[in-house]
Tab-separated table of N, CA and C in Angstrom:
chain	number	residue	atom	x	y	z
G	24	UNK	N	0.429	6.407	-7.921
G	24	UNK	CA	1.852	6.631	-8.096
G	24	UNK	C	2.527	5.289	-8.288
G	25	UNK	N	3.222	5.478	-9.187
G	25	UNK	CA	4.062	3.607	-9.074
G	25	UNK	C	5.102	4.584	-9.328
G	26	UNK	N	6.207	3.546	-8.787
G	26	UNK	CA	7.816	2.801	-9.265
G	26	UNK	C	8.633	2.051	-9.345
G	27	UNK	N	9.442	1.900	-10.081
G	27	UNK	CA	10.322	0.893	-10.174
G	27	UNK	C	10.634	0.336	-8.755
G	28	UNK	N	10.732	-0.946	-8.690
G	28	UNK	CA	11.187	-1.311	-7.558
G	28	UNK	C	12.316	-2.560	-7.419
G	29	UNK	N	12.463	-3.282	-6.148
G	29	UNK	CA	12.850	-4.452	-6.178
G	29	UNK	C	12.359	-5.577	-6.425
G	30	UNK	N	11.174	-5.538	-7.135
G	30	UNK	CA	10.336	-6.628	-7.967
G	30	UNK	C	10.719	-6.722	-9.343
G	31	UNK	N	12.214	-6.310	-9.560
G	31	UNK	CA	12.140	-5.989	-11.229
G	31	UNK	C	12.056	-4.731	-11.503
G	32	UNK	N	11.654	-5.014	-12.734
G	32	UNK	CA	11.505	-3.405	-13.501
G	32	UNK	C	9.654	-3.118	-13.800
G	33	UNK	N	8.830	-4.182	-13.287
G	33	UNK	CA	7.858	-4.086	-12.861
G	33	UNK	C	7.305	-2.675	-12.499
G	34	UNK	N	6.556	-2.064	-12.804
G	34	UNK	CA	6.318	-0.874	-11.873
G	34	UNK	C	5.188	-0.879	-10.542
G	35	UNK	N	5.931	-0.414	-9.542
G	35	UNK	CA	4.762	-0.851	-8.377
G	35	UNK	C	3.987	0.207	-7.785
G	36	UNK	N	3.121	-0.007	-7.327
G	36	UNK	CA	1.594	1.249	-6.971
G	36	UNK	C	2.362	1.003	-5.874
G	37	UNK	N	1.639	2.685	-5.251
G	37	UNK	CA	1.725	3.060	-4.121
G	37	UNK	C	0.239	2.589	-3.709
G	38	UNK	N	0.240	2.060	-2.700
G	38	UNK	CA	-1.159	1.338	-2.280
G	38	UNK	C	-1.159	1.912	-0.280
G	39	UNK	N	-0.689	2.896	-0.639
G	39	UNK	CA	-0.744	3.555	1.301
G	39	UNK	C	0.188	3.649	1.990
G	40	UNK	N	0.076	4.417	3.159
G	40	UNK	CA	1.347	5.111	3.952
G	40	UNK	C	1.124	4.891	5.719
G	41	UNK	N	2.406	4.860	6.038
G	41	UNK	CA	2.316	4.404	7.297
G	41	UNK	C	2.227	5.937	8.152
G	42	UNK	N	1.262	6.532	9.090
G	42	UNK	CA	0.807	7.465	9.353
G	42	UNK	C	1.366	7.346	10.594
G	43	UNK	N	1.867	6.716	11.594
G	43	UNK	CA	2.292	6.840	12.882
G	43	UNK	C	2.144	5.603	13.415
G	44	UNK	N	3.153	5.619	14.827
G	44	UNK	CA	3.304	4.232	15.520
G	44	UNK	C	1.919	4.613	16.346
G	45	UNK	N	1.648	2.892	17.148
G	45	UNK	CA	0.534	2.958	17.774
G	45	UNK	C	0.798	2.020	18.944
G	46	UNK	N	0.344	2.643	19.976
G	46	UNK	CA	0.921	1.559	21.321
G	46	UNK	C	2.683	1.270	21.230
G	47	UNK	N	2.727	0.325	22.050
G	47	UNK	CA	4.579	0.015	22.436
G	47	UNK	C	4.630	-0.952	22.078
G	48	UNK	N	3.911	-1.845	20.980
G	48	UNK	CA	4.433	-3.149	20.639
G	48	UNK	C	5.096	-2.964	19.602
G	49	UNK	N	5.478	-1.975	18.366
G	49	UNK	CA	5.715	-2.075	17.158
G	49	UNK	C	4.538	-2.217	15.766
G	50	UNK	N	3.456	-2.001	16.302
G	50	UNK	CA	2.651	-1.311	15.718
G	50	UNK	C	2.152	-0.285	14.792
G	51	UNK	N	1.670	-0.094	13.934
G	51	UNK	CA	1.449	1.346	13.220
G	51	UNK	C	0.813	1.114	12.787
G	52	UNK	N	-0.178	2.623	12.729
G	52	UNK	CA	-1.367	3.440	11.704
G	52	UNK	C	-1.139	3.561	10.403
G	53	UNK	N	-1.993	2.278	9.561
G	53	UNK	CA	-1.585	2.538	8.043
G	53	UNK	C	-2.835	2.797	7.613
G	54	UNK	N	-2.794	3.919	6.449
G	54	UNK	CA	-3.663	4.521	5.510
G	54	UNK	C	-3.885	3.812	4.431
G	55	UNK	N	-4.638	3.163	3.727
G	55	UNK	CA	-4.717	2.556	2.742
G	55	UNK	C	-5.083	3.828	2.053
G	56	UNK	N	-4.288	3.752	0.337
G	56	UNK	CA	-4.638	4.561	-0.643
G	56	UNK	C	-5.250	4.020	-1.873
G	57	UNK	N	-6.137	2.565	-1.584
G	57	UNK	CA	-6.275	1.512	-2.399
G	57	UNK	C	-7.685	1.377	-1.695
G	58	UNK	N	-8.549	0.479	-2.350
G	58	UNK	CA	-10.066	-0.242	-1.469
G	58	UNK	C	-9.617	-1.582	-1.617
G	59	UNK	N	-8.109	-2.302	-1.910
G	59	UNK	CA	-7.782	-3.656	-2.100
G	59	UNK	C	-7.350	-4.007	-0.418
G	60	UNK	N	-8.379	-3.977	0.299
G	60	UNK	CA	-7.789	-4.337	1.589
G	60	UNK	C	-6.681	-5.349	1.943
G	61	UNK	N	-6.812	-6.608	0.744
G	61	UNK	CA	-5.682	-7.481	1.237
G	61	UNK	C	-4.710	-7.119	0.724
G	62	UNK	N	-4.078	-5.742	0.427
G	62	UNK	CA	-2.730	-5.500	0.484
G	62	UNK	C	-2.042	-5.495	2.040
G	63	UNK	N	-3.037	-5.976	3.155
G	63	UNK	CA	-2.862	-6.285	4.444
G	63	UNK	C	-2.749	-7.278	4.899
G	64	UNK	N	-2.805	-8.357	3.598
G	64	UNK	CA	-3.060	-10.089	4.355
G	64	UNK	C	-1.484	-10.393	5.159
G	65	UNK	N	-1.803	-11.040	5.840
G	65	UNK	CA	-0.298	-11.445	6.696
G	65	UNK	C	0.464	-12.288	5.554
G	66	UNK	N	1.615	-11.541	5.456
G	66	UNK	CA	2.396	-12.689	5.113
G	66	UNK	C	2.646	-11.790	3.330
G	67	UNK	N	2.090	-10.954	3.284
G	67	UNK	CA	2.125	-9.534	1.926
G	67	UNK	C	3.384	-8.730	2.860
G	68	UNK	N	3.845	-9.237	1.570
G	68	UNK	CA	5.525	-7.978	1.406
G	68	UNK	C	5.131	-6.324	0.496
G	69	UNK	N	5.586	-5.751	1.389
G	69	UNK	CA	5.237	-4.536	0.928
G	69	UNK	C	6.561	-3.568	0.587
G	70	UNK	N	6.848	-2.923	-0.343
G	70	UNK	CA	7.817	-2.519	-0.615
G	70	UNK	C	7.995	-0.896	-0.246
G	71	UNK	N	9.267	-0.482	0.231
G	71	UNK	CA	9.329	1.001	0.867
G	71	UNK	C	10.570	1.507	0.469
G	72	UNK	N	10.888	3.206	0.991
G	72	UNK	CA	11.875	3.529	0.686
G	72	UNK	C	13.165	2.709	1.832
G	73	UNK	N	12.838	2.431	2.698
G	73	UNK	CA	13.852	1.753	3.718
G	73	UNK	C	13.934	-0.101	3.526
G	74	UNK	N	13.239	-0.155	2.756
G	74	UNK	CA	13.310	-1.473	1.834
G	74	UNK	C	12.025	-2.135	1.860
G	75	UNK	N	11.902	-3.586	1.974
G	75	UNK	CA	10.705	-4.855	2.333
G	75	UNK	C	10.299	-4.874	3.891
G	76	UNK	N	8.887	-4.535	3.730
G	76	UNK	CA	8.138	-4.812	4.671
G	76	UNK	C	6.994	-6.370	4.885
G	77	UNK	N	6.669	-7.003	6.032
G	77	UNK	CA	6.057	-8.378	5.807
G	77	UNK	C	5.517	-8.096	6.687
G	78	UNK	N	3.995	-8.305	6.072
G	78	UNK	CA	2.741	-7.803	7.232
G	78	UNK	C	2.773	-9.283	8.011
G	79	UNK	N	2.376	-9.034	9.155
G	79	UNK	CA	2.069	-10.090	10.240
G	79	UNK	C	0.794	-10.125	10.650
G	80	UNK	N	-0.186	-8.912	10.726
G	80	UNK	CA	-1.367	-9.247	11.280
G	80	UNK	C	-1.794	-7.577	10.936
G	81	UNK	N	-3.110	-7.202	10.516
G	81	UNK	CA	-3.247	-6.133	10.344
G	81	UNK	C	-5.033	-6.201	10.757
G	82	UNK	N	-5.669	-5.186	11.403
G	82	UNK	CA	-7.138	-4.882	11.751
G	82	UNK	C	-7.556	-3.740	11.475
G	83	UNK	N	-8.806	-4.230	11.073
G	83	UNK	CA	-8.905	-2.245	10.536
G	83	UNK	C	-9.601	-1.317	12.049
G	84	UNK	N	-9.166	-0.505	11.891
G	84	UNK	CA	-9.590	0.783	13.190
G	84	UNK	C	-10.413	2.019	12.587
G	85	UNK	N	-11.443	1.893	12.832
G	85	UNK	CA	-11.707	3.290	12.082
G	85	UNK	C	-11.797	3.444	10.612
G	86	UNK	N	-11.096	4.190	10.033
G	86	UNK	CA	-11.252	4.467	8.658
G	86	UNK	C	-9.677	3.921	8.053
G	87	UNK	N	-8.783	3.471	9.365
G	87	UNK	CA	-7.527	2.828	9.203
G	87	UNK	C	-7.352	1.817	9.255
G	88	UNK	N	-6.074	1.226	9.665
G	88	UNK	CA	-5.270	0.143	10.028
G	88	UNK	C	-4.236	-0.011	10.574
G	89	UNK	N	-4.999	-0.705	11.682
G	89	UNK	CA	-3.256	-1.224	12.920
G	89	UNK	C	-2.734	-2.494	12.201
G	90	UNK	N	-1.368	-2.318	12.156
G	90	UNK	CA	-0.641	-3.008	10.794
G	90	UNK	C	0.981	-3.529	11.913
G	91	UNK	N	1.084	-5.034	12.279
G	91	UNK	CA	2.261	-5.212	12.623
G	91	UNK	C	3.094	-5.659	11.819
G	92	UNK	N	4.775	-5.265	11.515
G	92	UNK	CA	5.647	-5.717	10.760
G	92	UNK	C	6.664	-6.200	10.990
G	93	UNK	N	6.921	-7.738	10.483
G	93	UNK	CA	8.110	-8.585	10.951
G	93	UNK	C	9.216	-7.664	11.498
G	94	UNK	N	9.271	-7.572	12.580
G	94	UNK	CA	11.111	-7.186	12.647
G	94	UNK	C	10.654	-5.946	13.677
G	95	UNK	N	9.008	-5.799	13.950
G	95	UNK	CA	9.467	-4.531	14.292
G	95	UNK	C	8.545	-4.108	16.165
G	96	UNK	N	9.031	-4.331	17.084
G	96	UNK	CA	8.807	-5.085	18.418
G	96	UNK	C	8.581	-3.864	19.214
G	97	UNK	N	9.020	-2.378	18.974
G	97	UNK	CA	8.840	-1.369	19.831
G	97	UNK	C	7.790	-0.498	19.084
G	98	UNK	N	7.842	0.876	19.698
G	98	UNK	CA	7.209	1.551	19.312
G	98	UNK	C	8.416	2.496	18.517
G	99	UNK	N	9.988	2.768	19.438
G	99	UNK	CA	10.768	3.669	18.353
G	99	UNK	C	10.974	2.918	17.109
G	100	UNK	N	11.007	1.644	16.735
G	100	UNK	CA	11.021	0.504	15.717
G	100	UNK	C	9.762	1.290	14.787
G	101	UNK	N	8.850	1.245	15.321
G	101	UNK	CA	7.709	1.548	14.790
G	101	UNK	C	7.592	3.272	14.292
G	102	UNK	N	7.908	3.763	15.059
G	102	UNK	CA	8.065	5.420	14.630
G	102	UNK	C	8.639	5.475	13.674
G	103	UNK	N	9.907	4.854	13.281
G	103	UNK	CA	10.924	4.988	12.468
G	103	UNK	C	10.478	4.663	10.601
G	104	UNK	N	9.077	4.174	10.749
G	104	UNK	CA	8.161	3.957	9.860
G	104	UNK	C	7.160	5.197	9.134
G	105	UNK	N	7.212	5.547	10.173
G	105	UNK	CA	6.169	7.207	9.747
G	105	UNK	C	6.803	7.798	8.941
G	106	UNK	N	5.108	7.913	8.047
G	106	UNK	CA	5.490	8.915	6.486
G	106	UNK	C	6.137	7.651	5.632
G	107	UNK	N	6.165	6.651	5.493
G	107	UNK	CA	6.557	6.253	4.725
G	107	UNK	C	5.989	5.360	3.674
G	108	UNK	N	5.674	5.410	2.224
G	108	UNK	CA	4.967	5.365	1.228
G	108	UNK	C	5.267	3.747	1.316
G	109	UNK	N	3.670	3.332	1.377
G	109	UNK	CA	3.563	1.742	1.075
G	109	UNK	C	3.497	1.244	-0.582
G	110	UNK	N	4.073	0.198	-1.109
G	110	UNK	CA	4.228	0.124	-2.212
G	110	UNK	C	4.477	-1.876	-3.251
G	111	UNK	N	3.458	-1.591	-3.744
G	111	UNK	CA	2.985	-3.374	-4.182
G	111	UNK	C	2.818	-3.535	-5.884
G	112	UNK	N	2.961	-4.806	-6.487
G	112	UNK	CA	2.964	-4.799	-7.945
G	112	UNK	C	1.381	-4.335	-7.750
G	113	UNK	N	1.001	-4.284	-9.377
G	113	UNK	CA	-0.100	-4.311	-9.553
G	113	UNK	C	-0.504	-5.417	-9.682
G	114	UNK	N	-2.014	-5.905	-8.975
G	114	UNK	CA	-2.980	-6.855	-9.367
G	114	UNK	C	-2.891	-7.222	-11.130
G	115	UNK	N	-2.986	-8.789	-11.236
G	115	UNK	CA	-3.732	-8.719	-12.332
G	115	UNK	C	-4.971	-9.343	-12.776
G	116	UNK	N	-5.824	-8.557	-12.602
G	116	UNK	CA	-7.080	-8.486	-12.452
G	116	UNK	C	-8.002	-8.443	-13.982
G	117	UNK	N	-8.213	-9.117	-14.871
G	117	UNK	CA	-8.571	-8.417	-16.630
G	117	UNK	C	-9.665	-8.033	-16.129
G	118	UNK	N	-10.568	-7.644	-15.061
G	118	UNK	CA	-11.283	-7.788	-14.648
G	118	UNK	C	-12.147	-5.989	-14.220
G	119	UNK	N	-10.797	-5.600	-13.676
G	119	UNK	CA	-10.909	-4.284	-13.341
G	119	UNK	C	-9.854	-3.146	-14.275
G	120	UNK	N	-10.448	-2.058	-14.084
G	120	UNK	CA	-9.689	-0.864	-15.018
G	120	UNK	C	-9.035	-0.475	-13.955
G	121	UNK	N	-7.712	-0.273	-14.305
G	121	UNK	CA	-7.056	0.058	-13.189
G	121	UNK	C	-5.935	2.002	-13.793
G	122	UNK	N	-5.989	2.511	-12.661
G	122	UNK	CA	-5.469	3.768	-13.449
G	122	UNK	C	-3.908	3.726	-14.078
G	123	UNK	N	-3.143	3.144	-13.536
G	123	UNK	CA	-2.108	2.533	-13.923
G	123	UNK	C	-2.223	2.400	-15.371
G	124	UNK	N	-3.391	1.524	-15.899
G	124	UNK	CA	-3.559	0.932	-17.052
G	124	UNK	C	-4.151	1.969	-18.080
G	125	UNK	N	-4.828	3.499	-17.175
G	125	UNK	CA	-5.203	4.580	-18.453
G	125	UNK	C	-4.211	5.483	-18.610
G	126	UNK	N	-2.732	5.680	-18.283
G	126	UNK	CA	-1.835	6.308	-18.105
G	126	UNK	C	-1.329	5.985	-19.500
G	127	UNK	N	-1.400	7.192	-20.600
G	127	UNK	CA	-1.310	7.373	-21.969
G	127	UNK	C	-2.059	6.725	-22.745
G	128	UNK	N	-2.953	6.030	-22.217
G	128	UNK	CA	-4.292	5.200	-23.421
G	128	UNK	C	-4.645	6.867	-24.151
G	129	UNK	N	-4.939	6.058	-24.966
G	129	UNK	CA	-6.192	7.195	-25.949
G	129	UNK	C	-7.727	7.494	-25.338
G	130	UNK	N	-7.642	8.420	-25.567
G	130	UNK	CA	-9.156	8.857	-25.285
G	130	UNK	C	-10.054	8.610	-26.261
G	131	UNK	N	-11.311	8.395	-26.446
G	131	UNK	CA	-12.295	8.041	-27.562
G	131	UNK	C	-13.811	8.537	-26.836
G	132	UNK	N	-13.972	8.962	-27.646
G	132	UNK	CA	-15.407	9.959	-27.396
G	132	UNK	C	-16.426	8.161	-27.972
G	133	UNK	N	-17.908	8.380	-27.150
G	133	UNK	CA	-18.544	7.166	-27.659
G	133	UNK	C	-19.088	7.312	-29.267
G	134	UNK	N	-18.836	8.387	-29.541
G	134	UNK	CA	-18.921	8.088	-31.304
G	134	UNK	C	-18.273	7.814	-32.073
G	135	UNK	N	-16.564	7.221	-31.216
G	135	UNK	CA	-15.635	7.113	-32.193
G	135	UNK	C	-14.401	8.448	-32.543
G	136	UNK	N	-14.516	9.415	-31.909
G	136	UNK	CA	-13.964	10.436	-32.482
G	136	UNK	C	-12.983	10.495	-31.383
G	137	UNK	N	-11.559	10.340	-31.446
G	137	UNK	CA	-10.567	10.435	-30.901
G	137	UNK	C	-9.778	12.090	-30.385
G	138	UNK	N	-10.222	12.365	-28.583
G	138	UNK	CA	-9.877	13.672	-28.536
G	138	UNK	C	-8.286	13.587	-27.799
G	139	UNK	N	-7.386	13.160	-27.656
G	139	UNK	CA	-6.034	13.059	-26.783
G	139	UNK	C	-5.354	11.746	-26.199
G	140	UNK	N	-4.951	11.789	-25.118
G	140	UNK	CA	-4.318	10.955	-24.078
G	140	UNK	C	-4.627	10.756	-23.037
């Protein structure tokens, strides 16, 4: 999923969602919807519907991530986060195919024969 954001007119991936607070420090359970783990490095601004987020320290748990964010010291701080769609430019990577990048390409059969979008 991308959108427009406050990076410009850039369009930005949804790269994971904050699933619930964790403990009483301001903490939360984030889902990555990406395998780019360092969309977790400290100090990665992450963009949301309640605006810019700035990771501080993130560990993975499980199949998750305990994810702390500047500004945010409790756990109701932290609740107030749940459900809410994490969101970053795209990499540029020439490196990798990214789906972003097959969104209206042409299709081409390997013999050359062109079937759609």
């Amino acid at each position: 999923m991308s959108t427009a954001g406050e990076h410009g007119t850039a369009p930005l991936l949804e790269v994971g969602y904050v699933a619930r607070a964790h403990g009483l420090r301001g903490e939360v359970v984030v889902v990555l919807t990406t395998d780019r783990a360092e969309r977790l490095d400290p100090g990665t601004t992450l963009s949301t519907d309640q605006g810019e987020l700035r990771v501080v320290s993130a560990r993975p748990h499980q199949d998750r991530w305990i994810v702390s964010f500047a500004g945010r010291h409790s756990r109701d701080e932290a609740d107030a986060l749940r459900g809410l769609a994490l969101r970053a430019p795209a990499f540029d990577d020439p490196s990798e195919l990214w789906v972003h990048d097959m969104v209206g390409a042409t299709v081409v059969t390997t013999g050359g024969d062109t079937v759609g979008t």
